[in-house]
mmCIF file with all atom_site columns, C-alpha atoms in Angstrom:
data_model
loop_
_atom_site.group_PDB
_atom_site.id
_atom_site.type_symbol
_atom_site.label_atom_id
_atom_site.label_alt_id
_atom_site.label_comp_id
_atom_site.label_asym_id
_atom_site.label_entity_id
_atom_site.label_seq_id
_atom_site.pdbx_PDB_ins_code
_atom_site.Cartn_x
_atom_site.Cartn_y
_atom_site.Cartn_z
_atom_site.occupancy
_atom_site.B_iso_or_equiv
_atom_site.pdbx_formal_charge
_atom_site.auth_seq_id
_atom_site.auth_comp_id
_atom_site.auth_asym_id
_atom_site.auth_atom_id
_atom_site.pdbx_PDB_model_num
ATOM 1   C CA . UNK A 1 1   ? -14.883 11.386 -9.646  1.00 93.00 ? 1041 UNK A CA 1
ATOM 2   C CA . UNK A 1 2   ? -12.251 14.378 -9.501  1.00 96.00 ? 1042 UNK A CA 1
ATOM 3   C CA . UNK A 1 3   ? -8.766  15.487 -8.244  1.00 97.00 ? 1043 UNK A CA 1
ATOM 4   C CA . UNK A 1 4   ? -6.510  17.725 -8.129  1.00 97.00 ? 1044 UNK A CA 1
ATOM 5   C CA . UNK A 1 5   ? -3.073  18.781 -6.741  1.00 96.00 ? 1045 UNK A CA 1
ATOM 6   C CA . UNK A 1 6   ? -1.985  20.548 -3.414  1.00 96.00 ? 1046 UNK A CA 1
ATOM 7   C CA . UNK A 1 7   ? -2.182  24.067 -4.299  1.00 96.00 ? 1047 UNK A CA 1
ATOM 8   C CA . UNK A 1 8   ? -5.503  23.912 -6.327  1.00 94.00 ? 1048 UNK A CA 1
ATOM 9   C CA . UNK A 1 9   ? -4.274  25.387 -9.652  1.00 95.00 ? 1049 UNK A CA 1
ATOM 10  C CA . UNK A 1 10  ? -4.545  21.569 -11.378 1.00 95.00 ? 1050 UNK A CA 1
ATOM 11  C CA . UNK A 1 11  ? -7.960  20.086 -11.147 1.00 96.00 ? 1051 UNK A CA 1
ATOM 12  C CA . UNK A 1 12  ? -9.014  16.833 -13.585 1.00 96.00 ? 1052 UNK A CA 1
ATOM 13  C CA . UNK A 1 13  ? -12.200 14.569 -13.724 1.00 96.00 ? 1053 UNK A CA 1
ATOM 14  C CA . UNK A 1 14  ? -11.781 11.220 -14.593 1.00 96.00 ? 1054 UNK A CA 1
ATOM 15  C CA . UNK A 1 15  ? -14.726 9.713  -16.873 1.00 95.00 ? 1055 UNK A CA 1
ATOM 16  C CA . UNK A 1 16  ? -15.431 6.291  -16.513 1.00 91.00 ? 1056 UNK A CA 1
ATOM 17  C CA . UNK A 1 17  ? -13.730 3.142  -14.498 1.00 93.00 ? 1057 UNK A CA 1
ATOM 18  C CA . UNK A 1 18  ? -10.016 2.896  -14.153 1.00 95.00 ? 1058 UNK A CA 1
ATOM 19  C CA . UNK A 1 19  ? -8.746  -0.027 -15.880 1.00 96.00 ? 1059 UNK A CA 1
ATOM 20  C CA . UNK A 1 20  ? -6.762  -0.944 -12.847 1.00 96.00 ? 1060 UNK A CA 1
ATOM 21  C CA . UNK A 1 21  ? -5.042  -0.057 -9.395  1.00 96.00 ? 1061 UNK A CA 1
ATOM 22  C CA . UNK A 1 22  ? -1.414  -0.850 -8.352  1.00 95.00 ? 1062 UNK A CA 1
ATOM 23  C CA . UNK A 1 23  ? 1.039   -0.462 -5.853  1.00 95.00 ? 1063 UNK A CA 1
ATOM 24  C CA . UNK A 1 24  ? 4.467   -0.170 -7.281  1.00 94.00 ? 1064 UNK A CA 1
ATOM 25  C CA . UNK A 1 25  ? 7.558   -0.908 -5.607  1.00 93.00 ? 1065 UNK A CA 1
ATOM 26  C CA . UNK A 1 26  ? 10.179  -0.016 -8.265  1.00 91.00 ? 1066 UNK A CA 1
ATOM 27  C CA . UNK A 1 27  ? 12.949  1.788  -6.766  1.00 92.00 ? 1067 UNK A CA 1
ATOM 28  C CA . UNK A 1 28  ? 11.910  4.405  -9.527  1.00 93.00 ? 1068 UNK A CA 1
ATOM 29  C CA . UNK A 1 29  ? 8.208   4.936  -8.171  1.00 92.00 ? 1069 UNK A CA 1
ATOM 30  C CA . UNK A 1 30  ? 9.730   4.935  -4.692  1.00 93.00 ? 1070 UNK A CA 1
ATOM 31  C CA . UNK A 1 31  ? 12.239  7.707  -5.721  1.00 93.00 ? 1071 UNK A CA 1
ATOM 32  C CA . UNK A 1 32  ? 9.946   9.872  -7.734  1.00 92.00 ? 1072 UNK A CA 1
ATOM 33  C CA . UNK A 1 33  ? 6.834   9.691  -4.391  1.00 92.00 ? 1073 UNK A CA 1
ATOM 34  C CA . UNK A 1 34  ? 9.388   9.927  -1.516  1.00 92.00 ? 1074 UNK A CA 1
ATOM 35  C CA . UNK A 1 35  ? 7.662   7.088  0.030   1.00 93.00 ? 1075 UNK A CA 1
ATOM 36  C CA . UNK A 1 36  ? 7.349   2.944  -0.212  1.00 91.00 ? 1076 UNK A CA 1
ATOM 37  C CA . UNK A 1 37  ? 5.788   2.387  -3.206  1.00 93.00 ? 1077 UNK A CA 1
ATOM 38  C CA . UNK A 1 38  ? 3.647   4.633  -5.782  1.00 94.00 ? 1078 UNK A CA 1
ATOM 39  C CA . UNK A 1 39  ? -0.195  3.872  -5.563  1.00 96.00 ? 1079 UNK A CA 1
ATOM 40  C CA . UNK A 1 40  ? -1.501  4.174  -8.908  1.00 97.00 ? 1080 UNK A CA 1
ATOM 41  C CA . UNK A 1 41  ? -4.837  4.457  -10.876 1.00 97.00 ? 1081 UNK A CA 1
ATOM 42  C CA . UNK A 1 42  ? -4.623  3.408  -14.444 1.00 97.00 ? 1082 UNK A CA 1
ATOM 43  C CA . UNK A 1 43  ? -7.024  4.867  -16.935 1.00 97.00 ? 1083 UNK A CA 1
ATOM 44  C CA . UNK A 1 44  ? -8.114  5.557  -20.342 1.00 97.00 ? 1084 UNK A CA 1
ATOM 45  C CA . UNK A 1 45  ? -6.627  8.956  -22.071 1.00 96.00 ? 1085 UNK A CA 1
ATOM 46  C CA . UNK A 1 46  ? -9.757  9.408  -23.080 1.00 96.00 ? 1086 UNK A CA 1
ATOM 47  C CA . UNK A 1 47  ? -11.154 9.373  -19.894 1.00 96.00 ? 1087 UNK A CA 1
ATOM 48  C CA . UNK A 1 48  ? -9.308  11.954 -17.962 1.00 95.00 ? 1088 UNK A CA 1
ATOM 49  C CA . UNK A 1 49  ? -10.873 16.054 -18.488 1.00 94.00 ? 1089 UNK A CA 1
ATOM 50  C CA . UNK A 1 50  ? -8.846  18.607 -17.469 1.00 94.00 ? 1090 UNK A CA 1
ATOM 51  C CA . UNK A 1 51  ? -10.832 21.080 -15.506 1.00 94.00 ? 1091 UNK A CA 1
ATOM 52  C CA . UNK A 1 52  ? -8.288  23.705 -14.831 1.00 91.00 ? 1092 UNK A CA 1
ATOM 53  C CA . UNK A 1 53  ? -4.612  24.069 -14.888 1.00 84.00 ? 1093 UNK A CA 1
ATOM 54  C CA . UNK A 1 54  ? -2.446  25.959 -17.484 1.00 81.00 ? 1094 UNK A CA 1
ATOM 55  C CA . UNK A 1 55  ? -0.484  23.892 -19.605 1.00 76.00 ? 1095 UNK A CA 1
ATOM 56  C CA . UNK A 1 56  ? 2.138   25.708 -18.403 1.00 84.00 ? 1096 UNK A CA 1
ATOM 57  C CA . UNK A 1 57  ? 1.683   24.888 -15.057 1.00 88.00 ? 1097 UNK A CA 1
ATOM 58  C CA . UNK A 1 58  ? 2.561   20.741 -15.934 1.00 91.00 ? 1098 UNK A CA 1
ATOM 59  C CA . UNK A 1 59  ? 6.641   19.985 -15.641 1.00 93.00 ? 1099 UNK A CA 1
ATOM 60  C CA . UNK A 1 60  ? 6.774   16.370 -17.223 1.00 93.00 ? 1100 UNK A CA 1
ATOM 61  C CA . UNK A 1 61  ? 9.687   14.570 -17.106 1.00 94.00 ? 1101 UNK A CA 1
ATOM 62  C CA . UNK A 1 62  ? 10.605  11.120 -19.014 1.00 89.00 ? 1102 UNK A CA 1
ATOM 63  C CA . UNK A 1 63  ? 13.737  9.103  -17.429 1.00 92.00 ? 1103 UNK A CA 1
ATOM 64  C CA . UNK A 1 64  ? 16.201  9.222  -20.700 1.00 90.00 ? 1104 UNK A CA 1
ATOM 65  C CA . UNK A 1 65  ? 17.420  5.697  -19.837 1.00 90.00 ? 1105 UNK A CA 1
ATOM 66  C CA . UNK A 1 66  ? 13.844  3.902  -19.759 1.00 87.00 ? 1106 UNK A CA 1
ATOM 67  C CA . UNK A 1 67  ? 11.831  3.412  -22.383 1.00 84.00 ? 1107 UNK A CA 1
ATOM 68  C CA . UNK A 1 68  ? 8.390   3.691  -20.668 1.00 86.00 ? 1108 UNK A CA 1
ATOM 69  C CA . UNK A 1 69  ? 9.096   5.635  -17.266 1.00 91.00 ? 1109 UNK A CA 1
ATOM 70  C CA . UNK A 1 70  ? 8.044   9.133  -16.686 1.00 92.00 ? 1110 UNK A CA 1
ATOM 71  C CA . UNK A 1 71  ? 6.265   11.389 -14.002 1.00 93.00 ? 1111 UNK A CA 1
ATOM 72  C CA . UNK A 1 72  ? 4.425   14.673 -13.798 1.00 95.00 ? 1112 UNK A CA 1
ATOM 73  C CA . UNK A 1 73  ? 3.957   17.266 -11.132 1.00 95.00 ? 1113 UNK A CA 1
ATOM 74  C CA . UNK A 1 74  ? 2.221   20.935 -10.723 1.00 96.00 ? 1114 UNK A CA 1
ATOM 75  C CA . UNK A 1 75  ? 5.022   23.469 -11.123 1.00 94.00 ? 1115 UNK A CA 1
ATOM 76  C CA . UNK A 1 76  ? 3.635   25.652 -8.910  1.00 94.00 ? 1116 UNK A CA 1
ATOM 77  C CA . UNK A 1 77  ? 3.442   22.889 -5.722  1.00 96.00 ? 1117 UNK A CA 1
ATOM 78  C CA . UNK A 1 78  ? 5.378   19.840 -6.971  1.00 94.00 ? 1118 UNK A CA 1
ATOM 79  C CA . UNK A 1 79  ? 2.155   17.759 -6.553  1.00 95.00 ? 1119 UNK A CA 1
ATOM 80  C CA . UNK A 1 80  ? 2.688   14.317 -9.061  1.00 95.00 ? 1120 UNK A CA 1
ATOM 81  C CA . UNK A 1 81  ? -0.580  14.698 -11.358 1.00 95.00 ? 1121 UNK A CA 1
ATOM 82  C CA . UNK A 1 82  ? -1.814  12.516 -14.029 1.00 96.00 ? 1122 UNK A CA 1
ATOM 83  C CA . UNK A 1 83  ? 0.272   11.891 -16.788 1.00 95.00 ? 1123 UNK A CA 1
ATOM 84  C CA . UNK A 1 84  ? -0.156  10.160 -20.714 1.00 94.00 ? 1124 UNK A CA 1
ATOM 85  C CA . UNK A 1 85  ? 2.478   6.930  -21.168 1.00 93.00 ? 1125 UNK A CA 1
ATOM 86  C CA . UNK A 1 86  ? 5.212   7.706  -23.618 1.00 91.00 ? 1126 UNK A CA 1
ATOM 87  C CA . UNK A 1 87  ? 2.912   5.363  -26.501 1.00 92.00 ? 1127 UNK A CA 1
ATOM 88  C CA . UNK A 1 88  ? -0.345  7.750  -25.310 1.00 92.00 ? 1128 UNK A CA 1
ATOM 89  C CA . UNK A 1 89  ? -2.272  4.184  -24.472 1.00 95.00 ? 1129 UNK A CA 1
ATOM 90  C CA . UNK A 1 90  ? -2.607  4.801  -20.805 1.00 95.00 ? 1130 UNK A CA 1
ATOM 91  C CA . UNK A 1 91  ? -3.173  7.150  -18.217 1.00 96.00 ? 1131 UNK A CA 1
ATOM 92  C CA . UNK A 1 92  ? -1.184  6.893  -14.875 1.00 96.00 ? 1132 UNK A CA 1
ATOM 93  C CA . UNK A 1 93  ? -3.314  8.888  -12.156 1.00 97.00 ? 1133 UNK A CA 1
ATOM 94  C CA . UNK A 1 94  ? -1.392  9.469  -8.808  1.00 97.00 ? 1134 UNK A CA 1
ATOM 95  C CA . UNK A 1 95  ? -3.953  7.922  -6.174  1.00 97.00 ? 1135 UNK A CA 1
ATOM 96  C CA . UNK A 1 96  ? -3.275  10.559 -3.698  1.00 96.00 ? 1136 UNK A CA 1
ATOM 97  C CA . UNK A 1 97  ? -4.157  13.085 -6.040  1.00 97.00 ? 1137 UNK A CA 1
ATOM 98  C CA . UNK A 1 98  ? -8.122  12.354 -6.166  1.00 97.00 ? 1138 UNK A CA 1
ATOM 99  C CA . UNK A 1 99  ? -10.479 14.118 -3.953  1.00 96.00 ? 1139 UNK A CA 1
ATOM 100 C CA . UNK A 1 100 ? -13.462 11.232 -4.351  1.00 91.00 ? 1140 UNK A CA 1
ATOM 101 C CA . UNK A 1 101 ? -12.930 7.341  -3.681  1.00 92.00 ? 1141 UNK A CA 1
ATOM 102 C CA . UNK A 1 102 ? -12.419 5.836  -6.579  1.00 91.00 ? 1142 UNK A CA 1
ATOM 103 C CA . UNK A 1 103 ? -14.533 2.722  -5.889  1.00 91.00 ? 1143 UNK A CA 1
ATOM 104 C CA . UNK A 1 104 ? -11.655 0.311  -6.056  1.00 92.00 ? 1144 UNK A CA 1
ATOM 105 C CA . UNK A 1 105 ? -9.020  -0.872 -4.115  1.00 94.00 ? 1145 UNK A CA 1
ATOM 106 C CA . UNK A 1 106 ? -5.336  -1.763 -4.973  1.00 94.00 ? 1146 UNK A CA 1
ATOM 107 C CA . UNK A 1 107 ? -5.490  -4.834 -7.148  1.00 94.00 ? 1147 UNK A CA 1
ATOM 108 C CA . UNK A 1 108 ? -2.049  -5.823 -7.442  1.00 93.00 ? 1148 UNK A CA 1
ATOM 109 C CA . UNK A 1 109 ? 1.655   -5.139 -6.183  1.00 93.00 ? 1149 UNK A CA 1
ATOM 110 C CA . UNK A 1 110 ? 4.330   -4.847 -8.439  1.00 92.00 ? 1150 UNK A CA 1
ATOM 111 C CA . UNK A 1 111 ? 8.101   -4.877 -8.688  1.00 92.00 ? 1151 UNK A CA 1
ATOM 112 C CA . UNK A 1 112 ? 8.100   -6.504 -5.240  1.00 89.00 ? 1152 UNK A CA 1
ATOM 113 C CA . UNK A 1 113 ? 11.297  -7.943 -5.524  1.00 91.00 ? 1153 UNK A CA 1
ATOM 114 C CA . UNK A 1 114 ? 12.444  -4.011 -5.318  1.00 90.00 ? 1154 UNK A CA 1
ATOM 115 C CA . UNK A 1 115 ? 10.447  -3.458 -2.037  1.00 88.00 ? 1155 UNK A CA 1
ATOM 116 C CA . UNK A 1 116 ? 11.876  -1.001 0.180   1.00 88.00 ? 1156 UNK A CA 1
ATOM 117 C CA . UNK A 1 117 ? 13.674  -3.342 3.231   1.00 85.00 ? 1157 UNK A CA 1
ATOM 118 C CA . UNK A 1 118 ? 11.836  -0.611 5.383   1.00 87.00 ? 1158 UNK A CA 1
ATOM 119 C CA . UNK A 1 119 ? 8.116   -1.238 3.713   1.00 85.00 ? 1159 UNK A CA 1
ATOM 120 C CA . UNK A 1 120 ? 5.982   -3.171 6.525   1.00 76.00 ? 1160 UNK A CA 1
ATOM 121 C CA . UNK A 1 121 ? 2.491   -4.746 6.726   1.00 75.00 ? 1161 UNK A CA 1
ATOM 122 C CA . UNK A 1 122 ? 0.471   -1.754 7.987   1.00 71.00 ? 1162 UNK A CA 1
ATOM 123 C CA . UNK A 1 123 ? -1.247  -3.791 10.667  1.00 77.00 ? 1163 UNK A CA 1
ATOM 124 C CA . UNK A 1 124 ? 1.943   -3.715 12.591  1.00 77.00 ? 1164 UNK A CA 1
ATOM 125 C CA . UNK A 1 125 ? 2.554   -0.163 12.861  1.00 80.00 ? 1165 UNK A CA 1
ATOM 126 C CA . UNK A 1 126 ? 0.568   1.384  15.604  1.00 85.00 ? 1166 UNK A CA 1
ATOM 127 C CA . UNK A 1 127 ? -2.027  4.022  15.306  1.00 82.00 ? 1167 UNK A CA 1
ATOM 128 C CA . UNK A 1 128 ? -1.686  7.309  16.613  1.00 87.00 ? 1168 UNK A CA 1
ATOM 129 C CA . UNK A 1 129 ? -5.086  9.495  16.537  1.00 82.00 ? 1169 UNK A CA 1
#
């Protein structure tokens, strides 16, 4: 399965099955995504293969006040892109960057006590075509 940023400068491939698929409602994830939650796949670092994109195209930011929170974006278009955790054990893959269906659906929601008050059950929101 492959993924990419909006401008196409960064392309990656995920070899192997994701370890997990989570929806995180914490305030940090809401801020970095600008959405109600972050939809992230969790993978082994060795399963993520970079197909294109100069390392200088990646801008990583580690939240200094947190032991493990980080984010990475394409410098050109600002798309969140996969990044490895500080301890190097896991890679966080923003699900929205996938070009293919991962074959799994979110397995858990985390930090739901921080859920945005406007986050609603999508079945209650009308669909426009």
